[in-house]
XYZ file of C-alpha atoms in Angstrom:
542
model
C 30.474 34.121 -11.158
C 31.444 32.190 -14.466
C 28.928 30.179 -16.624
C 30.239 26.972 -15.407
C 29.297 27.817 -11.494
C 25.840 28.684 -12.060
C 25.838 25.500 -14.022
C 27.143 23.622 -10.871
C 24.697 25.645 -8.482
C 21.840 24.589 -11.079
C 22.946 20.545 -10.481
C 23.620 20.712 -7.217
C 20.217 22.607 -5.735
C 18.450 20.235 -8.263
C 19.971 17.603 -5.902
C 19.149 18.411 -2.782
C 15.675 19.894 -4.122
C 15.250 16.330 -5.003
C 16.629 15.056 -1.172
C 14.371 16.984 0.358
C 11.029 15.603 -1.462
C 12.939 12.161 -0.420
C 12.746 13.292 3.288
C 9.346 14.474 2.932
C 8.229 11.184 1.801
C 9.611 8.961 4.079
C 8.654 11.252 7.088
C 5.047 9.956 6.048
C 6.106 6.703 6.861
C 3.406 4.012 6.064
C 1.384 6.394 5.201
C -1.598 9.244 5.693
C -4.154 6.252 6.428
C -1.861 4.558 8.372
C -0.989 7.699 10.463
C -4.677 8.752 11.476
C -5.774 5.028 12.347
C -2.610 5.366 14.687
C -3.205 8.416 16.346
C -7.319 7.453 16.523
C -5.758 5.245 19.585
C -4.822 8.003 21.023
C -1.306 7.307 19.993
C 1.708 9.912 18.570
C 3.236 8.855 15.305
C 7.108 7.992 16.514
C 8.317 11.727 14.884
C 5.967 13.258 17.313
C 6.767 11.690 20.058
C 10.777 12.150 19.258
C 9.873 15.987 18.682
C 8.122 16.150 22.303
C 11.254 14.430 23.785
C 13.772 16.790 22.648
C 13.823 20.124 23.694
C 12.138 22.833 21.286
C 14.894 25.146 19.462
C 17.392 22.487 19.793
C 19.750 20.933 16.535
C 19.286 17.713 16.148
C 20.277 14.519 13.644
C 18.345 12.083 12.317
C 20.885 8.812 11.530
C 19.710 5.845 8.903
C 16.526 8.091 7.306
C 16.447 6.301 4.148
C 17.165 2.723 5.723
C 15.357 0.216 3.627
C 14.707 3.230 0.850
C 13.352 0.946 -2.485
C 14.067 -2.422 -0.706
C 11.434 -5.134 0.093
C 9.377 -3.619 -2.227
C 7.486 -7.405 -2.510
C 6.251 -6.777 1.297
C 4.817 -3.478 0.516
C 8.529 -1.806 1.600
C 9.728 -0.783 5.083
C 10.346 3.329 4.640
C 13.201 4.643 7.156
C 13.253 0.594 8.152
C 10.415 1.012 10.325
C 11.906 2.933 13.187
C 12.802 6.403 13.786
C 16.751 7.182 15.212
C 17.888 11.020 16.477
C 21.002 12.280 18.393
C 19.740 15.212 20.028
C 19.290 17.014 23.499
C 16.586 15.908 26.440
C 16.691 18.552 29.148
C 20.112 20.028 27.813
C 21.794 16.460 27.520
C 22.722 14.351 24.516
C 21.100 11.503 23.608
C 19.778 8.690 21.022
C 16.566 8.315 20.586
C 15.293 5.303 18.974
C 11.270 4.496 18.405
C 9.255 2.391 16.996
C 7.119 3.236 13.642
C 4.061 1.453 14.513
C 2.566 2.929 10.966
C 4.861 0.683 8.878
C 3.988 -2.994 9.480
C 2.905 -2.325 13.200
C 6.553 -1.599 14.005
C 7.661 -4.868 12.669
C 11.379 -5.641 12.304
C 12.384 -6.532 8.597
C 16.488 -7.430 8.559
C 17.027 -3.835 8.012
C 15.246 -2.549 11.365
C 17.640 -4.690 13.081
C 20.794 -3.084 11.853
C 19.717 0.490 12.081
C 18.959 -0.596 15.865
C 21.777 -2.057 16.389
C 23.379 0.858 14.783
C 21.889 2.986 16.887
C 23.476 1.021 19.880
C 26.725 1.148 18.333
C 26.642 4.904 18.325
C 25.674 4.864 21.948
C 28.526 2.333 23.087
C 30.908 4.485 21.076
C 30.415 7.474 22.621
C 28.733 6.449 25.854
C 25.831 8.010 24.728
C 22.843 7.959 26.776
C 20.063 6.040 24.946
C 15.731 6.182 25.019
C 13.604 3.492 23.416
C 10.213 4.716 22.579
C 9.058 1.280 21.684
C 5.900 0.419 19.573
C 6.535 -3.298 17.765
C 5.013 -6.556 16.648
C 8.483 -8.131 16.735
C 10.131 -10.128 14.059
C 8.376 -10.004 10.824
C 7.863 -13.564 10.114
C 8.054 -13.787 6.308
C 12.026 -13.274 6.634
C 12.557 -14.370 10.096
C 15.509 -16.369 8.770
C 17.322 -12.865 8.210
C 16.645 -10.947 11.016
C 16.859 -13.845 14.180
C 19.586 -16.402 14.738
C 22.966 -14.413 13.543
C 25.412 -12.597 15.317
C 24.542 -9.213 13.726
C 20.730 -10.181 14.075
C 17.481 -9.542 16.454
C 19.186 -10.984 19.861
C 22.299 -8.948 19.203
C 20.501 -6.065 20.531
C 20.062 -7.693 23.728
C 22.846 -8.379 24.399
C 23.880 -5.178 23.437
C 21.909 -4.126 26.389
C 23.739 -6.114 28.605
C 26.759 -4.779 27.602
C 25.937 -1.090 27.953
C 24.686 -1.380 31.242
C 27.843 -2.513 32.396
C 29.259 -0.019 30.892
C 27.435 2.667 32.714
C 25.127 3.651 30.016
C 21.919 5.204 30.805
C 19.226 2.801 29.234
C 15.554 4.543 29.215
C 12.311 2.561 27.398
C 8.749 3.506 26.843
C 6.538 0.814 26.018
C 3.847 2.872 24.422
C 2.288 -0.054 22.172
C 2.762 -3.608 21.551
C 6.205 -4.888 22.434
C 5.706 -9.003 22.912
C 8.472 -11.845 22.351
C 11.996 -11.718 22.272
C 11.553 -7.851 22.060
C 9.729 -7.835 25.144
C 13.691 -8.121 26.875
C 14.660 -4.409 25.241
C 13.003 -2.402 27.920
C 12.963 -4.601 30.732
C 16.837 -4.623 30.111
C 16.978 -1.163 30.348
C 17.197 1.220 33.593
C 14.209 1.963 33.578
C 10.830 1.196 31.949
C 7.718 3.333 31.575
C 4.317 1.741 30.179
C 1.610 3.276 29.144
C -1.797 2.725 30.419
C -4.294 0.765 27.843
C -2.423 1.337 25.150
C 1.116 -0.289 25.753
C 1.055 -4.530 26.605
C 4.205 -6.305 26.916
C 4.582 -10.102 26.786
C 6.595 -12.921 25.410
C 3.351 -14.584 24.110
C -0.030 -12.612 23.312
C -3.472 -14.345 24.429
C -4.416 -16.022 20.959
C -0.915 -17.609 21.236
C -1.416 -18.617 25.466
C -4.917 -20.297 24.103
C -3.142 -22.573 21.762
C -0.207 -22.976 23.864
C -2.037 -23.724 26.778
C -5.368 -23.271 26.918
C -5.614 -20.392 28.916
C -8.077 -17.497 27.716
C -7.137 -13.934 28.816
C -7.060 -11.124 27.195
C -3.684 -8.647 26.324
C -4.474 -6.156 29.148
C -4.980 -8.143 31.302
C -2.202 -10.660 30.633
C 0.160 -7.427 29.990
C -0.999 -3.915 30.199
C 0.169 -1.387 32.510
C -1.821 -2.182 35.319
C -0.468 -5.923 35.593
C 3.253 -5.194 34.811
C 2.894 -1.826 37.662
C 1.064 -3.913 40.118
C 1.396 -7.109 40.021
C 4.780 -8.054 37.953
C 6.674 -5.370 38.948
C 8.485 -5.640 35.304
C 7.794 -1.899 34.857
C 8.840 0.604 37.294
C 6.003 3.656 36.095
C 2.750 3.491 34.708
C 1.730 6.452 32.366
C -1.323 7.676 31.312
C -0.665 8.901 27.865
C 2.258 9.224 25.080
C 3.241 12.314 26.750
C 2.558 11.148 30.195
C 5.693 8.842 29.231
C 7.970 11.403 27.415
C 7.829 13.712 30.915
C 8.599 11.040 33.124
C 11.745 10.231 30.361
C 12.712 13.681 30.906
C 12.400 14.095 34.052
C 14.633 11.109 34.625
C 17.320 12.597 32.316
C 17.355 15.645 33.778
C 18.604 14.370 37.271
C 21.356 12.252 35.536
C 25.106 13.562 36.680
C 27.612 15.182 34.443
C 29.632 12.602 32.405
C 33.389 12.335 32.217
C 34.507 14.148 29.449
C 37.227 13.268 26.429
C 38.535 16.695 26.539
C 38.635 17.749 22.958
C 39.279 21.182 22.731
C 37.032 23.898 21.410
C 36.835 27.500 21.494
C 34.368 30.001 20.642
C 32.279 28.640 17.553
C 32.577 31.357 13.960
C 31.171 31.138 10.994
C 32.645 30.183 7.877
C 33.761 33.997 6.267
C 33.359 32.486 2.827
C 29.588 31.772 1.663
C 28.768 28.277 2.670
C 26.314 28.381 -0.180
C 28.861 28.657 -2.456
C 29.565 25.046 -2.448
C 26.916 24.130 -4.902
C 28.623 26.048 -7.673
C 32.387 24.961 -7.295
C 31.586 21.274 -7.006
C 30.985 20.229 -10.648
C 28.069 18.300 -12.104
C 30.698 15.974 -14.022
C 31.981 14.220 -11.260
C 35.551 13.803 -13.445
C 35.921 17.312 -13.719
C 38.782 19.028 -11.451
C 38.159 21.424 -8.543
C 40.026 23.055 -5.112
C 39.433 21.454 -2.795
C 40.232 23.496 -0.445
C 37.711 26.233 -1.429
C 35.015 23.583 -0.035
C 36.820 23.257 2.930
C 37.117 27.120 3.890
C 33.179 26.969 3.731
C 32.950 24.538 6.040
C 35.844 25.488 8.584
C 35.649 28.627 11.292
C 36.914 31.523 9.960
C 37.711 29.890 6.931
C 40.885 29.325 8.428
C 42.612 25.905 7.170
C 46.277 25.817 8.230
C 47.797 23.032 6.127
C 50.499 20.666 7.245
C 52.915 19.515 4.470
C 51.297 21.661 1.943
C 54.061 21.398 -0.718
C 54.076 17.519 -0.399
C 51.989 14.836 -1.177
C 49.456 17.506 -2.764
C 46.497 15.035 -3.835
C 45.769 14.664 0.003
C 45.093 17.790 1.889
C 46.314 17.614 5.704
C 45.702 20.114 7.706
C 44.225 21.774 11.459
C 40.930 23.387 11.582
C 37.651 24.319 13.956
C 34.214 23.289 12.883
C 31.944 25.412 15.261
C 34.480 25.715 17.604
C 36.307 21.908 18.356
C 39.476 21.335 17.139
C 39.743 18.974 13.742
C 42.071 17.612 11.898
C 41.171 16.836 8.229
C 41.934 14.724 5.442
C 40.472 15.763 2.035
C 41.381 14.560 -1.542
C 42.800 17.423 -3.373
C 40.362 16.975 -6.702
C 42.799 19.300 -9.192
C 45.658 18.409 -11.401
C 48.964 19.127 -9.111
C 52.514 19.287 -9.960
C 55.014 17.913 -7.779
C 58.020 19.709 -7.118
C 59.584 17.554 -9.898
C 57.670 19.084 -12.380
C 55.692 15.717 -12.634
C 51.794 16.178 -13.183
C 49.129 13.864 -10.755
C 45.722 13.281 -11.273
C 43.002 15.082 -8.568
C 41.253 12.447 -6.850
C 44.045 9.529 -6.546
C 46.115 8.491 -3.827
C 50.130 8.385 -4.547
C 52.824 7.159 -2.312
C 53.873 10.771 -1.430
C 50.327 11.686 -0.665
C 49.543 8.444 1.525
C 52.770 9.175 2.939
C 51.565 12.179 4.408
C 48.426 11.365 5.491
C 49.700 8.542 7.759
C 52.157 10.854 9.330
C 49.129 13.722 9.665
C 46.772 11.315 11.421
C 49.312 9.563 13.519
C 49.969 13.288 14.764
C 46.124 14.355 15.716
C 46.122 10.621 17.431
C 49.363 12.372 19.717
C 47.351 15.760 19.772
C 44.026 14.170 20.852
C 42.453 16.217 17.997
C 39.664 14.137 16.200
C 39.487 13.858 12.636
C 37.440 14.146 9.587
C 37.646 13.147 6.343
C 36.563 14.442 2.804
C 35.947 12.245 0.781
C 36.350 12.550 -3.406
C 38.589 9.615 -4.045
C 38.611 7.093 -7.108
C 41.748 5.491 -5.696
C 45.677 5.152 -5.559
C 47.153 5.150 -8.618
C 47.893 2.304 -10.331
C 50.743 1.254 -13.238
C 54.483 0.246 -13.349
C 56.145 3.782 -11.567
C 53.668 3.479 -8.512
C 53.897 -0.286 -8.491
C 57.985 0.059 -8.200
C 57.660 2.921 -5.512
C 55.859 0.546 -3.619
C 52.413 1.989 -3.843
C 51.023 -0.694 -1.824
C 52.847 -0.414 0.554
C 52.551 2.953 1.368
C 48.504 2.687 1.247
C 48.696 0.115 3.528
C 50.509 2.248 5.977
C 47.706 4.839 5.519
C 45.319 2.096 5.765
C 47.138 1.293 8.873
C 46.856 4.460 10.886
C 43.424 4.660 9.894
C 42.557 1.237 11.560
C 44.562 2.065 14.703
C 43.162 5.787 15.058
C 42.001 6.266 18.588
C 40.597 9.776 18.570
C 37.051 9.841 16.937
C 36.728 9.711 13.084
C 33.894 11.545 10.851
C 33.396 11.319 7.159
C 31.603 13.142 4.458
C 31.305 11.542 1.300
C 31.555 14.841 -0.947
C 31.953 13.193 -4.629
C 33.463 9.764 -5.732
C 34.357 7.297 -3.455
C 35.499 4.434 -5.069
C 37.591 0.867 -4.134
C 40.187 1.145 -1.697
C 39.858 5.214 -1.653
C 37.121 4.503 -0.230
C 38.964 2.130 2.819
C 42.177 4.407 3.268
C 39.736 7.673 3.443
C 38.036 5.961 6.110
C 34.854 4.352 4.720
C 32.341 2.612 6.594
C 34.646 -0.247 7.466
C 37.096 1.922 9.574
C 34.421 2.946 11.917
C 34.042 6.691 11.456
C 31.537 7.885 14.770
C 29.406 9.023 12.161
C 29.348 8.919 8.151
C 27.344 11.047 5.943
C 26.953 11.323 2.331
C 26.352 14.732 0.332
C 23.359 14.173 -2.683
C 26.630 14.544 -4.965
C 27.971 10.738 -3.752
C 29.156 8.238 -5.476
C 30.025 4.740 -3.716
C 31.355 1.984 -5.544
C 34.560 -0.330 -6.766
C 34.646 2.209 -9.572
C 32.835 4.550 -11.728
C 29.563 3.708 -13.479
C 31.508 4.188 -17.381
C 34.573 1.880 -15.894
C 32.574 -0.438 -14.147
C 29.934 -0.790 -17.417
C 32.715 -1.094 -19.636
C 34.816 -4.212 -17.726
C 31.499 -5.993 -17.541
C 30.435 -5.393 -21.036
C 33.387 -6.762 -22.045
C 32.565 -9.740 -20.013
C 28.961 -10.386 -21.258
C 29.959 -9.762 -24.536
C 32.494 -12.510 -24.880
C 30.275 -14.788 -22.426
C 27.652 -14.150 -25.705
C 30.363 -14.218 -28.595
C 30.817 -17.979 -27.098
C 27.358 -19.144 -27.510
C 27.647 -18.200 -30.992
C 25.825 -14.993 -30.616
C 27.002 -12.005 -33.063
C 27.633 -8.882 -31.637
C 26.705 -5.743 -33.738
C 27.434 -2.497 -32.585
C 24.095 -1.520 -32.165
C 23.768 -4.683 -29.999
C 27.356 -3.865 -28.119
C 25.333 0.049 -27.039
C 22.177 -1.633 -25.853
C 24.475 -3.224 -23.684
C 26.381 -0.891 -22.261
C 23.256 1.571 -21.344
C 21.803 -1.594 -19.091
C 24.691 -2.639 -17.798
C 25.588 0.839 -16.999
C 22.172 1.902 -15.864
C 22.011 -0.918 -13.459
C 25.390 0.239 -12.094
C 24.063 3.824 -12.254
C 21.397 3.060 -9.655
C 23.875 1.056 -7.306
C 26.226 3.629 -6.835
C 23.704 6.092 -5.703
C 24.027 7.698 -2.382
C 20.566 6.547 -1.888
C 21.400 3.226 -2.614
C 24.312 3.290 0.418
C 22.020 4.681 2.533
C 18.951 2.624 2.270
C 21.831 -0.258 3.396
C 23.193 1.825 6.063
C 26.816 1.716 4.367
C 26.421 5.075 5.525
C 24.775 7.493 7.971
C 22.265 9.017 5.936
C 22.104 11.348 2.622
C 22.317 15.103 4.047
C 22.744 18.699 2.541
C 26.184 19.780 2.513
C 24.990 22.807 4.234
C 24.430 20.402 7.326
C 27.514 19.398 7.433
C 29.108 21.713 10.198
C 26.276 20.229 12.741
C 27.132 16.503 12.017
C 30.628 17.010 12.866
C 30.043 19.076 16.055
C 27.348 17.047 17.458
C 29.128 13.898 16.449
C 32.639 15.545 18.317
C 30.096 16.422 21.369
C 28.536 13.138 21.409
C 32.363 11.252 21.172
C 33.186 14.361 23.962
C 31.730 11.649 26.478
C 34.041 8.892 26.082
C 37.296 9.945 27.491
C 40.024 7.864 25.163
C 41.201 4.917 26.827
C 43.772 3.277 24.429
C 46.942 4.538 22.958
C 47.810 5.123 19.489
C 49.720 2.159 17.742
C 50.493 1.486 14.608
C 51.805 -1.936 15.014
C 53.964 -3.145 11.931
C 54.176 -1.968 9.312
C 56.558 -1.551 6.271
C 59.019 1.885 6.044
């Protein structure tokens, strides 16, 4: 291996060294105190109880870890957004699993808690994914109420979100295995079916200090809402546990007796391994994230075999198009080509931009797998299509709309991984958050943003500058650096994949070594939901 891969390998482990102490932290989730005065109740942490749930030896995925990573820092911060979300398998069956982090905030929902949840749903509805509340919550956290209750994309969106499901034929499981009073108090009791655990879990719309000041009445929780009253008297609950994992074996048992589920029919064969070293990857992606590389020698790490058959190889050579298995389904993918091409009239194009000939392509490859039923995923390392008077006269918008277009309309499940840059509309025609990829996942190597941190620093530099330059302000060089480095270190820090992730703009922050099981538990997940639409395109521009 050259200098400049063990360079690469050096950055890149340093990375995901550094994701892994991220993960380690905000598995700890309020906190060592917080943890043992939990489990002193008698009480699993919500990890635990997710771990007991899904059977031993089994992959699974943890979506949204760093939601709420370095935000609300003012209320003492709301690590993984106070609630714990996993795709994996209960008795041999895919699922979602979403609980409760009573250790942060007593399982209180900041804004952020409610759009991981309703993430969460989203995911289910998708792919028609069964889904298990293990539910442990004070509710709303009052200090920002105004942000997590009255909208459309709010607290009562979840609800209804229930509603929704269930007439869809969704399985809809909840524990209540600690508090769970107010509006949240609908969640499980809009579910299938609800288990509540005895002394521990209460559910009601109002607790007894607010009854006494409501109404006068003194009771206490239990007996206004425990197990006992909601079992035997109610009848809101339909089984009455007598611990945490009392509750998780009556979940699975339930699963386990749930029929087969109509299938998609995506086609997979025998899963292989990659032939190429999968480890590999950390030493051909560069540390300068303007530097060129193959894409396609990332790719045949990640595929079976290391087979990639490309379609239009000769054309269009800044997107890669081609047919592939990732441990065993069918894919098609769509990759930016990160090294300097040459067209076939001699003319040079930058790696990592979209031109009409590539965009070209890439509407006719994805408008194919949409005919094949072959789902798709995308590889992202893309600062955008290219720009200036040639691509502006070849109608370079319009031919990035028409990729934008089939991207939009694309009825066979999408998946994309975030590999290196992903910046302005690359980031929309490559099938960004927006374009509702089943799943979206960022390597530690990520960049999101309009454009880079050096592009972006310098257009607003040039801004403040002249905004100071008018207030009669001189501008020394010295000054003119000092502003640059903040301006650009500000940028820096919001075009981290951390930064994405801790706002849910994406799936979560993984190691590219990971990769392979996203995209086949994501394909097995979207496996349930047999297509019901038809590929259109509607209209568009030739």
């Amino acid at each position: 291996m050259d200098l400049n891969f063990n360079k690469n390998e050096d950055h890149n482990r340093l990375l995901l060294s550094a994701l892994k102490k991220k993960l380690i932290k905000v598995k700890l989730g309020g906190g060592k105190i917080r943890i043992e005065k939990h489990k002193s109740k008698g009480k699993l942490t919500a990890r635990e109880r997710i771990d007991y749930l899904l059977d031993s030896k089994t992959k699974s995925i943890e979506i949204a870890a760093f939601a709420g990573e370095e935000m609300y820092q003012e209320h003492g911060g709301c690590p993984s957004g106070g609630v714990v979300v996993k795709i994996g398998y209960v008795k041999g069956k895919q699922c979602i699993v979403v609980a409760n982090d009573a250790t942060v905030k007593a399982g209180a929902w900041f804004p952020i808690t409610g759009k991981k949840n309703l993430r969460a749903q989203e995911i289910a509805i998708e792919n028609k994914l069964p889904i298990i509340y293990l539910v442990d919550s004070a509710g709303v956290y009052l200090p920002l109420q105004d942000e997590i209750s009255p909208d459309k994309e709010h607290f009562g969106r979840i609800f209804r979100n229930n509603a929704v499901m269930s007439s869809m034929g969704i399985t809809q499981i909840s524990a209540i295995m600690g508090s769970c009073v107010a509006g949240g108090a609908y969640l499980p009791i809009m579910s299938d079916e609800a288990i509540i655990v005895d002394k521990t879990g209460s559910i009601f719309l109002a607790g007894s200090y607010l009854v006494k000041a409501a109404i006068g009445e003194s009771i206490d929780n239990e007996t206004l809402g425990g197990a006992t009253t909601h079992c035997e008297i109610s009848g809101v609950t339909d089984y009455k546990a007598k611990d945490d994992k009392d509750a998780l074996d009556t979940i699975k048992n339930i699963i386990d007796k749930i029929g087969d589920y109509d299938k998609a029919g995506f086609n997979r064969a025998a899963s292989k391994a990659p032939t190429k070293d999968e480890n590999e990857i950390f030493g051909i992606l560069p540390k300068a994230r303007n530097v060129p590389y193959d894409m396609v020698e990332i790719i045949e790490r990640l595929v079976d075999n290391s087979e990639f058959e490309q379609y239009k190889e000769g054309y269009g050579k800044t997107i890669l198009t081609g047919y592939a298995r990732i441990d065993g389904w069918a894919v098609g993918i769509v990759a930016n080509q990160r090294k300097l091409v040459k067209t076939t009239k001699g003319e040079m194009q930058f790696g990592g931009v979209i031109y009409n000939d590539s965009a070209d392509k890439a509407t006719r490859f994805i408008a194919n797998c949409n005919q094949k039923k072959i789902p798709l995923v995308f590889l992202q390392d893309v600062t955008g299509f290219m720009v200036g008077s040639k691509s502006e006269h070849s109608g370079i918008i319009k031919d990035g709309a028409k990729m934008v277009n089939a991207v939009s309309n694309s009825v066979v499940p999408k998946f994309t991984i975030i590999i290196g840059n992903s910046y302005g509309a690359g980031n929309y025609a490559m099938c960004g958050k927006a374009y509702d990829p089943r799943l979206i996942a960022a390597w530690p190597s990520a960049e999101l943003a309009v454009m880079s941190g050096n592009s972006a620093a310098k257009v607003l530099l040039q801004i403040e500058t002249a905004s100071l330059k008018k207030k009669g302000e001189e501008i020394t060089p010295e000054k003119e650096a000092e502003l640059f480095d903040k301006i650009k270190s500000r940028y820096d820090k919001q075009i981290s994949p951390y930064y994405a992730a801790a706002r849910i703009w994406t799936d979560g922050v993984i190691n590219p070594l990971d990769t392979r099981t996203w995209i086949s538990m994501g394909i097995e997940a979207a496996n349930h939901a047999p297509i019901e639409k038809k590929f259109n395109l509607g209209i568009i521009q030739v």
